[in-house]
mmCIF file of C-alpha atoms (C1' of nucleotides) in Angstrom:
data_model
loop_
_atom_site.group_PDB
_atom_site.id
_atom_site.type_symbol
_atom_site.label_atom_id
_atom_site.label_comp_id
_atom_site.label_asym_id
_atom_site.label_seq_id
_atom_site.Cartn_x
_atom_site.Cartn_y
_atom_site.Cartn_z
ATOM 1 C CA UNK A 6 -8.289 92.888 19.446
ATOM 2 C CA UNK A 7 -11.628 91.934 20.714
ATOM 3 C CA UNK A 8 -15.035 93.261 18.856
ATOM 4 C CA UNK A 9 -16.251 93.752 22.162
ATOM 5 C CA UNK A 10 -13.389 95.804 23.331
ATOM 6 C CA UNK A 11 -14.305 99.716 23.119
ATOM 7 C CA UNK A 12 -12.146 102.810 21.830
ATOM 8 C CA UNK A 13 -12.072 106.527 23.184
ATOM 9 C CA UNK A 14 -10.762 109.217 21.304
ATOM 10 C CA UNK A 15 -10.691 112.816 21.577
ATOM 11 C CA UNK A 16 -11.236 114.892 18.375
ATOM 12 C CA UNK A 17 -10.941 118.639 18.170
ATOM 13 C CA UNK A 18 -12.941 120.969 16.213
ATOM 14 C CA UNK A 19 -12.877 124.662 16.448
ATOM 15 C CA UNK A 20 -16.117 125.949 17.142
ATOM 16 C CA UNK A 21 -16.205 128.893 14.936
ATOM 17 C CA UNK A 22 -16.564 126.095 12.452
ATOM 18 C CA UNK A 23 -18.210 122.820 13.794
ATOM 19 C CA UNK A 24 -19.104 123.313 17.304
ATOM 20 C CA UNK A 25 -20.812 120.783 19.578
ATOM 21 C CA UNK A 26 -24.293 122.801 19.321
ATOM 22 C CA UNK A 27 -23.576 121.925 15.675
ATOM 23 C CA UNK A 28 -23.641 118.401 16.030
ATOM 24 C CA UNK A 29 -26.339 118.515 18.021
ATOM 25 C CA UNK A 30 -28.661 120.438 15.705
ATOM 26 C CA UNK A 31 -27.802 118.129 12.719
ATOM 27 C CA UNK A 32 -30.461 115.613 10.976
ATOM 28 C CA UNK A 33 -30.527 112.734 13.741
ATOM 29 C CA UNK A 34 -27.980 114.190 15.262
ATOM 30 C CA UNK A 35 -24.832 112.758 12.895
ATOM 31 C CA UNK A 36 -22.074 114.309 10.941
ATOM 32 C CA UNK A 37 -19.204 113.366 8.839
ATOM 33 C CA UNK A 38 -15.903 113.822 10.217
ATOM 34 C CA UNK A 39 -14.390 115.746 7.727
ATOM 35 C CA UNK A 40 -11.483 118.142 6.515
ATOM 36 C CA UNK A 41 -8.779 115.890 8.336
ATOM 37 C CA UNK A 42 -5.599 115.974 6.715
ATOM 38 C CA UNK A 43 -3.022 114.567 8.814
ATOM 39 C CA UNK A 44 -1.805 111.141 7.956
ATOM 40 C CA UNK A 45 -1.773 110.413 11.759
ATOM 41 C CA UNK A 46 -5.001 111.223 12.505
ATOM 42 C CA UNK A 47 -6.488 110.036 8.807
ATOM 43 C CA UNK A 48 -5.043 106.554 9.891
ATOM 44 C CA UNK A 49 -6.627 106.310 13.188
ATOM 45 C CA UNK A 50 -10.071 107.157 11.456
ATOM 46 C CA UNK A 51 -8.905 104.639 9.056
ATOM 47 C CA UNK A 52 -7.868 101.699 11.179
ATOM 48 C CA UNK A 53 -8.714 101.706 14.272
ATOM 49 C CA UNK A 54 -11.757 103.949 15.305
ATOM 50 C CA UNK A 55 -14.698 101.133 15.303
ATOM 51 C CA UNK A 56 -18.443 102.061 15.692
ATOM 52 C CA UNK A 57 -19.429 102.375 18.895
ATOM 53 C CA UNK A 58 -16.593 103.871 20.154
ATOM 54 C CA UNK A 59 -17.146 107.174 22.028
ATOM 55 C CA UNK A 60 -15.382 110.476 21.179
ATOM 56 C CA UNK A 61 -14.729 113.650 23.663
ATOM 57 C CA UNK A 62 -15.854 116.380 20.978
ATOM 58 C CA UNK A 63 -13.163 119.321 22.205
ATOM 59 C CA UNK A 64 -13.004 123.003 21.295
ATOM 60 C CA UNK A 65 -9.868 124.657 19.537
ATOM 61 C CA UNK A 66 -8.532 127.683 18.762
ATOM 62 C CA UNK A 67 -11.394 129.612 21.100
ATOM 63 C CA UNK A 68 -11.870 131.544 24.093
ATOM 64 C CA UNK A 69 -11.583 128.448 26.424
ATOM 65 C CA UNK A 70 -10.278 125.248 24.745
ATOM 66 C CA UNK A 71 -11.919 122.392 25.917
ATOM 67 C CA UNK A 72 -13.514 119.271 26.501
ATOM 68 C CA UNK A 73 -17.629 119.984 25.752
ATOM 69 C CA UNK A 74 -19.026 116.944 25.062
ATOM 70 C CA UNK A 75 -19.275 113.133 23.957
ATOM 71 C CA UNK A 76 -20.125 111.313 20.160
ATOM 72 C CA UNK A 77 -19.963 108.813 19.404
ATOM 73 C CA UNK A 78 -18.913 106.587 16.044
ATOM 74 C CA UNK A 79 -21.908 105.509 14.018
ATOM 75 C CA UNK A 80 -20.196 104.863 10.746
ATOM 76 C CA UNK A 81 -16.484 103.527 9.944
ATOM 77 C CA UNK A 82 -13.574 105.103 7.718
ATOM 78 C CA UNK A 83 -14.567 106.138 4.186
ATOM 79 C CA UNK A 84 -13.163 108.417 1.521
ATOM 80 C CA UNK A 85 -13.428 111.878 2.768
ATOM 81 C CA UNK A 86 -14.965 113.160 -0.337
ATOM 82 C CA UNK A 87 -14.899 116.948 1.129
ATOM 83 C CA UNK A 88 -11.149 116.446 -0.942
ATOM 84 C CA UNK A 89 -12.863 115.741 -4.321
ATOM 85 C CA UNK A 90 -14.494 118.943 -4.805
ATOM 86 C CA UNK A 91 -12.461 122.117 -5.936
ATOM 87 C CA UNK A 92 -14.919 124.546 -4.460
ATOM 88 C CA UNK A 93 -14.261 122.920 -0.950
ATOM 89 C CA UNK A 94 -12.137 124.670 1.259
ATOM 90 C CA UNK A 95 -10.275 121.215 2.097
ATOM 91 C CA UNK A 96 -10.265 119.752 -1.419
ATOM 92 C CA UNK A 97 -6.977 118.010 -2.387
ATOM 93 C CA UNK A 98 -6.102 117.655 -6.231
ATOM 94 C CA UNK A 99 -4.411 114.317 -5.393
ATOM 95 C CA UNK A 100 -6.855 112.747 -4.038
ATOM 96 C CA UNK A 101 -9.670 111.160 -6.095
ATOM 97 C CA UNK A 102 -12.442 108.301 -6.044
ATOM 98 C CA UNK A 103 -9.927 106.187 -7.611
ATOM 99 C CA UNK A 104 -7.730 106.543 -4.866
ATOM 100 C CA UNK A 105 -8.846 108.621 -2.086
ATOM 101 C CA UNK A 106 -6.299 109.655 0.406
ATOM 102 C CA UNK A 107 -7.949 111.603 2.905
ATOM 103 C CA UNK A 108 -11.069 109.062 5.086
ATOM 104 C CA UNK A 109 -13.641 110.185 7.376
ATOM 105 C CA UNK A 110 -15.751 108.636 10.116
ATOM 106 C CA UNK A 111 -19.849 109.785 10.817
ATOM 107 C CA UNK A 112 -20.256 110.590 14.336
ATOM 108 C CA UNK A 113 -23.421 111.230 16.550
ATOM 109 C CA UNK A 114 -24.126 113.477 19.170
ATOM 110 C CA UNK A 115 -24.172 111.500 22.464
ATOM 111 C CA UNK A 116 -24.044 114.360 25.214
ATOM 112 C CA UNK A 117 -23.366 118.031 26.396
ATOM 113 C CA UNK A 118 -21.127 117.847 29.543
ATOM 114 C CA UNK A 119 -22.415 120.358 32.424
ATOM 115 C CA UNK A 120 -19.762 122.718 31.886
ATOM 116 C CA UNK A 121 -16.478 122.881 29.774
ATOM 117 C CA UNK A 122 -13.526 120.652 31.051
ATOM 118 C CA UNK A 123 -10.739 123.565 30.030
ATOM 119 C CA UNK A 124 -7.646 122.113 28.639
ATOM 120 C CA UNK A 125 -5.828 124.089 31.484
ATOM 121 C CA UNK A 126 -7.551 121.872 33.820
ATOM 122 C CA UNK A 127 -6.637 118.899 32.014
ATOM 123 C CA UNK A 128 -3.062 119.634 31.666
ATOM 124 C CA UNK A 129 -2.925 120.219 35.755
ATOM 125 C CA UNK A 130 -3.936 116.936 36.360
ATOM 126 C CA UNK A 131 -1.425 114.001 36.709
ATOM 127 C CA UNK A 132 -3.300 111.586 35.848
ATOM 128 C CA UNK A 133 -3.190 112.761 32.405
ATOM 129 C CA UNK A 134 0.164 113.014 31.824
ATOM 130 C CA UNK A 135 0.489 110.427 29.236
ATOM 131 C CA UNK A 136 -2.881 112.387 27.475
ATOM 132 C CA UNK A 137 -1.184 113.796 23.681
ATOM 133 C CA UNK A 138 -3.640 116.286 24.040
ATOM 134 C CA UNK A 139 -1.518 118.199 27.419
ATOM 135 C CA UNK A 140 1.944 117.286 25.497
ATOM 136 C CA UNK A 141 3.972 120.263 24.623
ATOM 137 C CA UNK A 142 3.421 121.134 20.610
ATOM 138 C CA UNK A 143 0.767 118.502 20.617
ATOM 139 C CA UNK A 144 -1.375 119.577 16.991
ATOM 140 C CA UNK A 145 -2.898 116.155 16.529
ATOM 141 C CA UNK A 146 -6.466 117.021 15.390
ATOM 142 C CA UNK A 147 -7.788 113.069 16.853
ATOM 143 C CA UNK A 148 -6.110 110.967 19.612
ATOM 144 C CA UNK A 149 -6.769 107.984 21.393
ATOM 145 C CA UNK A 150 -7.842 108.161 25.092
ATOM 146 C CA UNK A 151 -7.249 105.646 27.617
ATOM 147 C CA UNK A 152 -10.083 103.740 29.131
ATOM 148 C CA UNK A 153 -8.301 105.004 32.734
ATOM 149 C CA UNK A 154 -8.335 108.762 31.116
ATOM 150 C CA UNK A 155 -11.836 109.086 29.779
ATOM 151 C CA UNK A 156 -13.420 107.700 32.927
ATOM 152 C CA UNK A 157 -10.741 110.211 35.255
ATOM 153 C CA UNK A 158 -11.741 113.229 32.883
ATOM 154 C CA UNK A 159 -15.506 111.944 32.883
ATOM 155 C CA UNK A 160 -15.300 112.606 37.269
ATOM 156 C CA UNK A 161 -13.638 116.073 36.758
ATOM 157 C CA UNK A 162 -17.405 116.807 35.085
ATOM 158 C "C1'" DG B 30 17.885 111.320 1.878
ATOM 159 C "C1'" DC B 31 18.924 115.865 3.849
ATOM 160 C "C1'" DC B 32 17.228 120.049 5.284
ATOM 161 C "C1'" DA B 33 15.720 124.953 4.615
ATOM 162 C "C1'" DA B 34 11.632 127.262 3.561
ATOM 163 C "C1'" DC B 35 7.078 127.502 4.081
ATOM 164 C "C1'" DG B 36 2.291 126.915 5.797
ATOM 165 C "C1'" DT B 37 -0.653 125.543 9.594
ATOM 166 C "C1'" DT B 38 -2.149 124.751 14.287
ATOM 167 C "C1'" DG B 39 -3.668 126.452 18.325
ATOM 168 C "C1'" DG B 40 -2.639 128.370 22.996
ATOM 169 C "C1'" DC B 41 -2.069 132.619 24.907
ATOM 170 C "C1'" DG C 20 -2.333 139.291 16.767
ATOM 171 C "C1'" DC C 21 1.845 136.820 18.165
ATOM 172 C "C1'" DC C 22 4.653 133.086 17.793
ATOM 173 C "C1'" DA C 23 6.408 128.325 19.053
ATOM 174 C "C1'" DA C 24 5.962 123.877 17.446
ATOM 175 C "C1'" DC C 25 5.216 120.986 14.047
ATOM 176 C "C1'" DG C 26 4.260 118.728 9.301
ATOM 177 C "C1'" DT C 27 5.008 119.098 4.422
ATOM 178 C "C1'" DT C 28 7.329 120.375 0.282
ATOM 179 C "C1'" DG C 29 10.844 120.564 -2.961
ATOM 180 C "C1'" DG C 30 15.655 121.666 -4.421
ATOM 181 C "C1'" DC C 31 19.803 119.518 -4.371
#
DNA sequence: GCCAACGTTGGC
DNA sequence: GCCAACGTTGGC
């Protein structure tokens, strides 16, 4: 794959916990990614998400799931070390510096979008059929979006 | 390696 | 709060 080739992804957070405003209101703007643990999504974040790349930042589990806003990846995969502590709510006894299994990626606040693009919206759209995020029992946490799918969802804004 | 039990996700 | 869908765990 090309360097100069970019990535989009969708990541979901629920905003009871990490909202976009969040991310917006951090120290220049940038947070680490962490808490994942799904292998699927932990090897994405891993392998494949490169900086530069730009991330749909989309609310969960709240009174209209969403797409908010856009980040994007300022720092590549790295130990999530959220799973080293035991007073973290995501630690993971079997995972350690040694040999971390959970990673991570630092992401920066790029944009709020005008107004939330509701996952009901998404899923009525053809054009995002193929989109994991509108398959039935989809729970993937991070998924890759299609050059043809971010710009389609960018003209629904 | 199978699969039932269990815990989690996340829309509704 | 409900519950379907899914991933993980662990007994065998």
């Amino acid at each position: 794959m090309s360097a100069a080739l970019k990535n989009y992804w969708l990541m979901k957070s629920e905003p009871d916990a990490f909202s976009i405003n969040n991310l917006r209101d951090r120290p220049n703007q940038t947070e680490h990614w962490d808490g994942v643990r799904n292998y699927q999504a932990r090897n994405m974040m891993r392998d494949d998400m490169k900086r530069g790349d730009l991330v749909f930042f989309y609310h969960s589990n709240c009174e209209i799931p969403g797409i908010v806003g856009i980040m994007e990846v300022v720092k590549e995969g790295y130990p999530d070390f959220s799973a080293f502590d035991p007073d973290d709510h995501h630690f993971d006894p079997k995972s350690d510096h040694t040999k971390p299994r959970w990673m991570m990626v630092d992401v920066r606040y790029v944009k709020t979008l005008s107004r939330t693009i509701t996952l009901r919206e998404l899923k009525d759209r053809p054009e995002l059929e193929g989109l994991a995020l509108v398959k039935r029992g989809n729970r993937l946490s991070i998924m890759p979006v299609s050059q043809q799918q971010w710009q389609f969802i960018l003209t629904l804004e």
